[in-house]
XYZ file of C-alpha atoms in Angstrom:
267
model
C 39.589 192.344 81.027
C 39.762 191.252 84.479
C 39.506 187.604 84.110
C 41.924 187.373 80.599
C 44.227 188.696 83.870
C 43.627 186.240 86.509
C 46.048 183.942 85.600
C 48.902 186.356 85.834
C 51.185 187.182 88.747
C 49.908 190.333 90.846
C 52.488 192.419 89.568
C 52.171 191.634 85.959
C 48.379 191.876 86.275
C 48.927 195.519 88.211
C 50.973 196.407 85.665
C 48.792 195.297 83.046
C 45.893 196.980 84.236
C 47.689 200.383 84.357
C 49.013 199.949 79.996
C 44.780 198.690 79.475
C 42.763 200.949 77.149
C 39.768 200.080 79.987
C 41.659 201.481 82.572
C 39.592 203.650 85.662
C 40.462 204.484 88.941
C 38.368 202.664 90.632
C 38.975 199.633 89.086
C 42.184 199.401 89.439
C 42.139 200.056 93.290
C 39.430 197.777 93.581
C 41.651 195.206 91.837
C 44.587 195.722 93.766
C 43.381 196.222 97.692
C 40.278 193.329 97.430
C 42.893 191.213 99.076
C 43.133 192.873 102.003
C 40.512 192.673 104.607
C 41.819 194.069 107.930
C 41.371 197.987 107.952
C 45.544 198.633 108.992
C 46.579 196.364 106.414
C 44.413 197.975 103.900
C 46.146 201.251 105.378
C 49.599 199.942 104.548
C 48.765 198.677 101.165
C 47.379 201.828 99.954
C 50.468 203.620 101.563
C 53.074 201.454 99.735
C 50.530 201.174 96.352
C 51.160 205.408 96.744
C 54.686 205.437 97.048
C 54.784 202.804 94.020
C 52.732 205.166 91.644
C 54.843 208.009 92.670
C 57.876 206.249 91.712
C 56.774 204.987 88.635
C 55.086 208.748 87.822
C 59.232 209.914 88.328
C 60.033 207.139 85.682
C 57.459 208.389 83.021
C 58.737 211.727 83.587
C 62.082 211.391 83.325
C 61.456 208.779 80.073
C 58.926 211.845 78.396
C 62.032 214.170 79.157
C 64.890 211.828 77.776
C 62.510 210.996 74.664
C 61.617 214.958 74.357
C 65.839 215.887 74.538
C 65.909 213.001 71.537
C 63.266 214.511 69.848
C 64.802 218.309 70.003
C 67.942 216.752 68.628
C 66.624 215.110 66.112
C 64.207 217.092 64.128
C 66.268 220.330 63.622
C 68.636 217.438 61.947
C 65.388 216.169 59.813
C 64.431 219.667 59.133
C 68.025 220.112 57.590
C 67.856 216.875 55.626
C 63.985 218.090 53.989
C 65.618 221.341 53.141
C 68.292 219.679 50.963
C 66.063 217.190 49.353
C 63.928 219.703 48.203
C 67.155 221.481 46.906
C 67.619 218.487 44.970
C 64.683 217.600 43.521
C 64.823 221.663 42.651
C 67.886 220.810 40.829
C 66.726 217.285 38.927
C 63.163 219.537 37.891
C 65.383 222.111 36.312
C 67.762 219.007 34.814
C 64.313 217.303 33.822
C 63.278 220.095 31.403
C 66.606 221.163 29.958
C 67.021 217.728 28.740
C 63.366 217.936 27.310
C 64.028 220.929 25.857
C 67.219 219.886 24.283
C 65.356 215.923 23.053
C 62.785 217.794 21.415
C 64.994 220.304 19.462
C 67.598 217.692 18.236
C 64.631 214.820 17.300
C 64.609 215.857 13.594
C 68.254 215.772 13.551
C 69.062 212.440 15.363
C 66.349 210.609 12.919
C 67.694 212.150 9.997
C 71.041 211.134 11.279
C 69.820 207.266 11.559
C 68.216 207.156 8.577
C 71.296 208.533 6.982
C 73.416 205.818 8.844
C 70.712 203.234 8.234
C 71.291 203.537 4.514
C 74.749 203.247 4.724
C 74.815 200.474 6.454
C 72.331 198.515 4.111
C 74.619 199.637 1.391
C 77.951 197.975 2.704
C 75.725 194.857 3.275
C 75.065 194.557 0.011
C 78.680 195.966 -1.438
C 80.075 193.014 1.523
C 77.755 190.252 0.290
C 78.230 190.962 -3.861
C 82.091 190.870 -2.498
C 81.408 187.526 -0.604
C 79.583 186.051 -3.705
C 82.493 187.278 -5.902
C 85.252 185.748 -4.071
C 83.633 182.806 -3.467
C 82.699 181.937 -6.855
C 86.600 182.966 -8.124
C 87.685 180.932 -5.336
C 86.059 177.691 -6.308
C 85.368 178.143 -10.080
C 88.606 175.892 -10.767
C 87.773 173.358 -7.996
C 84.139 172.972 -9.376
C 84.847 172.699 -12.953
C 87.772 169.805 -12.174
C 85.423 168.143 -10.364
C 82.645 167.301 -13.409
C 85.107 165.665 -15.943
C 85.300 162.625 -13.138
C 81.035 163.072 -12.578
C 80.708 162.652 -16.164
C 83.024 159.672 -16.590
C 80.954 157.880 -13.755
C 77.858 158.633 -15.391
C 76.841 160.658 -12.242
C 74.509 162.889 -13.743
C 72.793 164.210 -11.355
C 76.004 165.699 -9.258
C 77.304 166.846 -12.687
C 74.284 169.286 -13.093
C 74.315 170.683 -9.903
C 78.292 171.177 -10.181
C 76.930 173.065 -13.764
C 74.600 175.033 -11.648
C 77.180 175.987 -9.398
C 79.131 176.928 -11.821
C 77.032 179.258 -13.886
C 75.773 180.901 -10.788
C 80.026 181.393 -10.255
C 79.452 183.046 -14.282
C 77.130 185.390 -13.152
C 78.801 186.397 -10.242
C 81.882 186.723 -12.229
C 80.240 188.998 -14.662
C 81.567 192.189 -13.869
C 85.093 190.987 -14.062
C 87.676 192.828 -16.206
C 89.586 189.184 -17.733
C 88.061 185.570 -18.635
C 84.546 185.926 -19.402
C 84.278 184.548 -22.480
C 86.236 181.260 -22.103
C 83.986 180.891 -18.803
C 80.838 181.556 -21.227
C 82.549 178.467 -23.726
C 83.291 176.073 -21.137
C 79.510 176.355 -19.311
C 78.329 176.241 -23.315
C 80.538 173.118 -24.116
C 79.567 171.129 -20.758
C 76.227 171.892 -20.748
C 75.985 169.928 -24.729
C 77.849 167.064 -22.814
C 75.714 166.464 -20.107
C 72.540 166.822 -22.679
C 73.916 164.216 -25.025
C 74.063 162.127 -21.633
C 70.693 162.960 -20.506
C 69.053 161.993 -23.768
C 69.119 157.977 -23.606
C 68.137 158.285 -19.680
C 65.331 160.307 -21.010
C 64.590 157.601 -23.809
C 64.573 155.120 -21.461
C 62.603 156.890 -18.873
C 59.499 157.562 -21.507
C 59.690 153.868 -22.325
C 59.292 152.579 -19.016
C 57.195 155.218 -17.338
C 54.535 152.947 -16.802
C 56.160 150.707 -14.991
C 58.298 153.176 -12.928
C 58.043 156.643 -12.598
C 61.286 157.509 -10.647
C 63.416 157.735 -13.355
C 61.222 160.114 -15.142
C 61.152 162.211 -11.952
C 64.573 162.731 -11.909
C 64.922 163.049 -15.825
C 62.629 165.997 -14.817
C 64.185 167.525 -11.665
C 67.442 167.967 -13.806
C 66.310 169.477 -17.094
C 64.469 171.895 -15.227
C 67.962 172.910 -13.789
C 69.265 172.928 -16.707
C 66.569 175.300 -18.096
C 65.826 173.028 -21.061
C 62.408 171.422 -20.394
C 61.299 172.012 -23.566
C 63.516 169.538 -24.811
C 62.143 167.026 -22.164
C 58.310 167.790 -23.454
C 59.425 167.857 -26.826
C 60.694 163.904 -26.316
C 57.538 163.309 -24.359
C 55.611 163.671 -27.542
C 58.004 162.091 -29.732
C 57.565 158.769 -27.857
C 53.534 158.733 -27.528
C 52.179 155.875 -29.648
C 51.189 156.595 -33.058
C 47.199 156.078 -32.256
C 47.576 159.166 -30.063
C 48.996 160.922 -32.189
C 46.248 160.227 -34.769
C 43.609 161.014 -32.669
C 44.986 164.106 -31.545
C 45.150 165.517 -34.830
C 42.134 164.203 -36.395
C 40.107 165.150 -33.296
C 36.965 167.817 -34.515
C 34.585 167.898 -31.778
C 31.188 169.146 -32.986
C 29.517 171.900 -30.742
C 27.203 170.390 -28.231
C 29.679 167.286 -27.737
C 33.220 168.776 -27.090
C 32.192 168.818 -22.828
C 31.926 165.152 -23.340
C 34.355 163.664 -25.824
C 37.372 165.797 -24.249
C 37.243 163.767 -20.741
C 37.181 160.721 -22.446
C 40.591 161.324 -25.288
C 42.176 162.536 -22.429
């Protein structure tokens, strides 16, 4: 301890010796008087080195009695504040289980009272959307069915059928309408024979070139299946198959033991 001192001023090092966990008696008086050699100057040191402690002994007791006054003040204060947070917390216990008491009691109700509220809800969805789909398809039945006089003049089959589409999906949305349902029937039943007698030399000409390109055929497909009518579209299929096929087909008995192995190769 002493030499982690040397290099401080005597009264710093003094000091510092006094506040040291290490600190004895001896020591410290050893410390402080090894400077002085002469036996009256030793005298005088250890008289002022007295008077110093005695002084600082006042200071500590008069800082112990200022802190102690603090203290006296203080906790009777502190004691006050404990005694009204543990009125408090009293208070938020008691709050705690009344409201626990009150959550379990009402559970049944509140869930019955979502579900209830739950359902209605879901039901003026759907009531809102079957409105939504109503107006809409009123709203642009007129437009829609304007519109596929011009497609079919152009030859633009493909729009025409999806304006169809639209339009019978407008039908069936319609259908609980009081007026108009069976000229909306006639008109989907009347353009629906137009666009087939339009479809039918596409499709001809499709089968005969479906070797050569397949896109027509594709879309020959894609829009009798919207149309619901791809029986018709198989039907022509087989119509325009080359006689030998059709021969074969029907003249085709396999005998047991070689039907595995002739099948693969007709087809």
């Amino acid at each position: 301890v002493f030499a982690t001192m040397a290099s401080l001023p005597p009264e710093e090092r003094f000091s510092a010796l006094l506040t040291s966990p290490q600190f004895s008696v001896a020591s410290y008086l050893n410390e402080v008087l090894k400077e002085y050699e002469n036996n009256d100057d030793l005298q005088r040191a250890m008289a002022e080195l007295a008077l110093q402690l005695q002084l600082q002994t006042q200071a500590c007791h008069e800082e112990i009695g200022r802190t102690g006054a603090e203290l006296q003040a203080i906790l009777p204060r502190c004691a006050a504040d404990v005694k009204r947070v543990g009125v408090g917390l009293e208070g938020i216990k008691s709050d705690a289980a009344n409201l626990l008491e009150a959550t379990q009691s009402t559970t049944s109700d509140e869930v019955s009272s979502s579900l209830e509220t739950l359902s209605t809800l879901h039901a003026l969805r759907s009531n809102l959307s079957q409105t939504k789909e109503i107006l809409t398809a009123a709203a642009t039945w007129d437009t829609t069915l304007l519109s596929i006089a011009p497609l079919l003049a152009q030859q633009n089959l493909t729009e025409a059928v999806h304006a169809l589409a639209k339009l019978e999906s407008g039908a069936r949305a319609l259908q609980g309408m009081p007026s108009g349902k069976e000229e909306r029937q006639e008109t989907i039943s009347k353009l629906r024979q137009q666009i087939q007698l339009l479809l039918q030399p596409q499709l001809k000409h499709a089968l005969q070139n479906m070797n050569t390109r397949l896109a027509p055929l594709q879309q020959c497909v894609t829009l009798y299946t919207l149309l619901g009518t791809m029986d018709t579209l198989q039907a022509e299929y087989v119509k325009n198959r080359p006689g030998t096929i059709h021969k074969a087909w029907f003249s085709y008995t396999p005998s047991i033991g070689q039907e595995y192995q002739q099948v693969p190769e007709f087809v």
